[in-house]
């Protein structure tokens, strides 16, 4: 139901979509994604063609990374001094002192200096490689929720709905 332009979900809707893994089937969620995509395209954050869907933006931000279980709960702190190399609406490239297992879920938390202080999220490791000439690793994480995409968009200066 809508009231004055604000969507107020019924309890049944919350149970069926908002509080379940089926949130991607929610019409409000889908519409929000479409609006974000349109705005991101307009401001050049979405790349048409090529290998990447989203433009990368250089960004050095400290964060903590932990291995997560399938329920997205932290299991083991891997690196409390990791740092982002770049960010996009779809994920991030980070540098860590630890190798991150490919296809694993990683919980991450930005430090208090981030645009949204202590923002935390979950991403899937798409690749991890040793950095040439050092004991460090670089990894690519794909964000797994729309909330993180919105927060990163806001951090990058993308006007949000």
mmCIF file of C-alpha atoms in Angstrom:
data_model
loop_
_atom_site.group_PDB
_atom_site.id
_atom_site.type_symbol
_atom_site.label_atom_id
_atom_site.label_comp_id
_atom_site.label_asym_id
_atom_site.label_seq_id
_atom_site.Cartn_x
_atom_site.Cartn_y
_atom_site.Cartn_z
ATOM 1 C CA UNK A 1 0.000 0.000 0.000
ATOM 2 C CA UNK A 2 1.149 3.514 -0.649
ATOM 3 C CA UNK A 3 0.543 6.621 1.401
ATOM 4 C CA UNK A 4 1.813 9.958 0.168
ATOM 5 C CA UNK A 5 4.350 8.297 -2.130
ATOM 6 C CA UNK A 6 5.815 6.069 0.580
ATOM 7 C CA UNK A 7 5.461 2.306 0.259
ATOM 8 C CA UNK A 8 4.385 0.689 3.524
ATOM 9 C CA UNK A 9 4.528 -3.097 3.221
ATOM 10 C CA UNK A 10 1.885 -5.268 4.844
ATOM 11 C CA UNK A 11 3.080 -7.853 7.406
ATOM 12 C CA UNK A 12 2.417 -10.661 4.896
ATOM 13 C CA UNK A 13 4.621 -8.913 2.334
ATOM 14 C CA UNK A 14 7.404 -8.512 4.902
ATOM 15 C CA UNK A 15 7.222 -12.220 5.769
ATOM 16 C CA UNK A 16 7.074 -13.307 2.126
ATOM 17 C CA UNK A 17 9.739 -11.010 0.666
ATOM 18 C CA UNK A 18 11.549 -8.597 2.997
ATOM 19 C CA UNK A 19 12.542 -11.186 5.606
ATOM 20 C CA UNK A 20 13.338 -14.011 3.238
ATOM 21 C CA UNK A 21 15.759 -14.947 0.464
ATOM 22 C CA UNK A 22 12.896 -14.223 -1.983
ATOM 23 C CA UNK A 23 13.409 -10.456 -1.640
ATOM 24 C CA UNK A 24 14.591 -10.315 -5.273
ATOM 25 C CA UNK A 25 11.035 -11.205 -6.369
ATOM 26 C CA UNK A 26 9.502 -8.182 -4.597
ATOM 27 C CA UNK A 27 8.065 -5.633 -7.051
ATOM 28 C CA UNK A 28 9.246 -2.716 -4.885
ATOM 29 C CA UNK A 29 12.766 -4.142 -4.774
ATOM 30 C CA UNK A 30 12.768 -4.683 -8.544
ATOM 31 C CA UNK A 31 11.537 -1.134 -9.156
ATOM 32 C CA UNK A 32 14.174 0.272 -6.794
ATOM 33 C CA UNK A 33 16.877 -1.610 -8.695
ATOM 34 C CA UNK A 34 15.570 -0.263 -12.008
ATOM 35 C CA UNK A 35 15.584 3.323 -10.704
ATOM 36 C CA UNK A 36 19.107 2.919 -9.333
ATOM 37 C CA UNK A 37 20.268 1.450 -12.637
ATOM 38 C CA UNK A 38 18.733 4.303 -14.648
ATOM 39 C CA UNK A 39 20.350 6.926 -12.413
ATOM 40 C CA UNK A 40 23.698 5.109 -12.413
ATOM 41 C CA UNK A 41 23.657 4.886 -16.221
ATOM 42 C CA UNK A 42 22.842 8.579 -16.503
ATOM 43 C CA UNK A 43 25.861 9.512 -14.362
ATOM 44 C CA UNK A 44 28.251 7.047 -16.034
ATOM 45 C CA UNK A 45 28.526 4.470 -13.251
ATOM 46 C CA UNK A 46 27.234 1.665 -15.467
ATOM 47 C CA UNK A 47 29.352 0.698 -18.442
ATOM 48 C CA UNK A 48 27.621 -0.409 -21.638
ATOM 49 C CA UNK A 49 29.609 -3.089 -23.392
ATOM 50 C CA UNK A 50 32.895 -4.589 -22.374
ATOM 51 C CA UNK A 51 33.582 -7.041 -19.603
ATOM 52 C CA UNK A 52 32.467 -4.884 -16.666
ATOM 53 C CA UNK A 53 28.937 -3.864 -15.766
ATOM 54 C CA UNK A 54 29.995 -0.999 -13.485
ATOM 55 C CA UNK A 55 32.710 1.632 -13.679
ATOM 56 C CA UNK A 56 35.468 1.222 -11.089
ATOM 57 C CA UNK A 57 36.398 4.217 -8.970
ATOM 58 C CA UNK A 58 39.762 4.387 -7.173
ATOM 59 C CA UNK A 59 39.101 4.447 -3.453
ATOM 60 C CA UNK A 60 41.409 3.599 -0.550
ATOM 61 C CA UNK A 61 39.332 2.779 2.520
ATOM 62 C CA UNK A 62 40.394 0.592 5.467
ATOM 63 C CA UNK A 63 38.175 -2.377 6.290
ATOM 64 C CA UNK A 64 38.075 -5.646 8.244
ATOM 65 C CA UNK A 65 37.368 -8.899 6.416
ATOM 66 C CA UNK A 66 36.122 -12.163 7.911
ATOM 67 C CA UNK A 67 35.161 -15.528 6.490
ATOM 68 C CA UNK A 68 31.358 -16.056 6.680
ATOM 69 C CA UNK A 69 29.146 -19.096 6.916
ATOM 70 C CA UNK A 70 26.278 -19.704 4.474
ATOM 71 C CA UNK A 71 23.967 -17.728 6.788
ATOM 72 C CA UNK A 72 26.260 -14.693 6.417
ATOM 73 C CA UNK A 73 27.584 -14.820 9.972
ATOM 74 C CA UNK A 74 31.295 -14.096 10.562
ATOM 75 C CA UNK A 75 33.309 -17.227 11.362
ATOM 76 C CA UNK A 76 36.933 -16.122 11.420
ATOM 77 C CA UNK A 77 38.638 -12.732 11.205
ATOM 78 C CA UNK A 78 40.996 -12.891 8.231
ATOM 79 C CA UNK A 79 42.428 -9.374 8.133
ATOM 80 C CA UNK A 80 41.655 -6.352 10.279
ATOM 81 C CA UNK A 81 43.878 -4.116 8.131
ATOM 82 C CA UNK A 82 42.608 -4.774 4.608
ATOM 83 C CA UNK A 83 42.114 -1.798 2.282
ATOM 84 C CA UNK A 84 39.996 -1.175 -0.795
ATOM 85 C CA UNK A 85 41.785 -0.495 -4.078
ATOM 86 C CA UNK A 86 38.668 0.469 -6.008
ATOM 87 C CA UNK A 87 34.885 0.360 -5.649
ATOM 88 C CA UNK A 88 31.976 -0.007 -8.032
ATOM 89 C CA UNK A 89 28.227 -0.450 -7.639
ATOM 90 C CA UNK A 90 28.735 -4.186 -8.066
ATOM 91 C CA UNK A 91 31.706 -4.870 -5.824
ATOM 92 C CA UNK A 92 35.218 -3.936 -4.807
ATOM 93 C CA UNK A 93 38.840 -4.830 -5.296
ATOM 94 C CA UNK A 94 40.712 -5.045 -2.034
ATOM 95 C CA UNK A 95 44.191 -5.753 -0.755
ATOM 96 C CA UNK A 96 44.737 -8.127 2.152
ATOM 97 C CA UNK A 97 47.566 -9.832 3.979
ATOM 98 C CA UNK A 98 45.612 -13.093 3.658
ATOM 99 C CA UNK A 99 44.551 -15.084 0.623
ATOM 100 C CA UNK A 100 40.749 -15.095 0.332
ATOM 101 C CA UNK A 101 39.315 -18.432 -0.848
ATOM 102 C CA UNK A 102 37.625 -18.137 -4.254
ATOM 103 C CA UNK A 103 33.797 -18.490 -4.202
ATOM 104 C CA UNK A 104 33.713 -17.984 -0.411
ATOM 105 C CA UNK A 105 31.465 -15.494 1.366
ATOM 106 C CA UNK A 106 33.348 -12.681 3.068
ATOM 107 C CA UNK A 107 31.896 -10.348 5.700
ATOM 108 C CA UNK A 108 33.486 -6.914 5.586
ATOM 109 C CA UNK A 109 33.195 -3.802 7.703
ATOM 110 C CA UNK A 110 34.419 -0.361 6.696
ATOM 111 C CA UNK A 111 36.040 1.730 9.419
ATOM 112 C CA UNK A 112 34.463 4.729 11.138
ATOM 113 C CA UNK A 113 35.935 7.128 8.551
ATOM 114 C CA UNK A 114 33.750 5.748 5.738
ATOM 115 C CA UNK A 115 30.833 7.845 4.417
ATOM 116 C CA UNK A 116 28.468 5.500 6.261
ATOM 117 C CA UNK A 117 30.480 4.831 9.454
ATOM 118 C CA UNK A 118 31.019 1.162 10.301
ATOM 119 C CA UNK A 119 29.042 -0.004 7.254
ATOM 120 C CA UNK A 120 29.127 -3.798 7.045
ATOM 121 C CA UNK A 121 28.218 -6.161 4.229
ATOM 122 C CA UNK A 122 28.816 -9.499 2.581
ATOM 123 C CA UNK A 123 30.466 -10.263 -0.738
ATOM 124 C CA UNK A 124 31.490 -13.297 -2.740
ATOM 125 C CA UNK A 125 35.154 -13.702 -3.653
ATOM 126 C CA UNK A 126 35.345 -13.891 -7.458
ATOM 127 C CA UNK A 127 39.139 -14.009 -7.698
ATOM 128 C CA UNK A 128 42.202 -13.659 -5.489
ATOM 129 C CA UNK A 129 45.801 -13.289 -6.671
ATOM 130 C CA UNK A 130 49.146 -12.576 -5.010
ATOM 131 C CA UNK A 131 50.369 -9.014 -5.538
ATOM 132 C CA UNK A 132 53.649 -9.039 -7.455
ATOM 133 C CA UNK A 133 56.721 -8.560 -5.323
ATOM 134 C CA UNK A 134 55.001 -8.610 -1.938
ATOM 135 C CA UNK A 135 53.322 -10.890 0.577
ATOM 136 C CA UNK A 136 49.944 -9.230 -0.070
ATOM 137 C CA UNK A 137 46.937 -10.442 -2.056
ATOM 138 C CA UNK A 138 44.380 -8.611 -4.173
ATOM 139 C CA UNK A 139 40.836 -9.951 -4.418
ATOM 140 C CA UNK A 140 37.630 -9.093 -6.233
ATOM 141 C CA UNK A 141 34.418 -9.207 -4.192
ATOM 142 C CA UNK A 142 30.914 -9.026 -5.667
ATOM 143 C CA UNK A 143 28.325 -7.407 -3.395
ATOM 144 C CA UNK A 144 25.414 -9.640 -2.549
ATOM 145 C CA UNK A 145 22.735 -7.128 -1.589
ATOM 146 C CA UNK A 146 21.059 -3.992 -2.879
ATOM 147 C CA UNK A 147 21.597 -2.107 0.401
ATOM 148 C CA UNK A 148 25.359 -2.247 -0.132
ATOM 149 C CA UNK A 149 24.974 -1.059 -3.727
ATOM 150 C CA UNK A 150 22.988 1.943 -2.457
ATOM 151 C CA UNK A 151 25.555 2.750 0.254
ATOM 152 C CA UNK A 152 28.472 2.527 -2.198
ATOM 153 C CA UNK A 153 26.550 4.651 -4.709
ATOM 154 C CA UNK A 154 26.058 7.276 -2.027
ATOM 155 C CA UNK A 155 29.768 7.100 -1.084
ATOM 156 C CA UNK A 156 30.745 7.576 -4.740
ATOM 157 C CA UNK A 157 28.466 10.609 -5.056
ATOM 158 C CA UNK A 158 25.752 8.956 -7.119
ATOM 159 C CA UNK A 159 22.411 10.678 -6.442
ATOM 160 C CA UNK A 160 20.210 8.079 -4.756
ATOM 161 C CA UNK A 161 16.438 7.834 -4.868
#
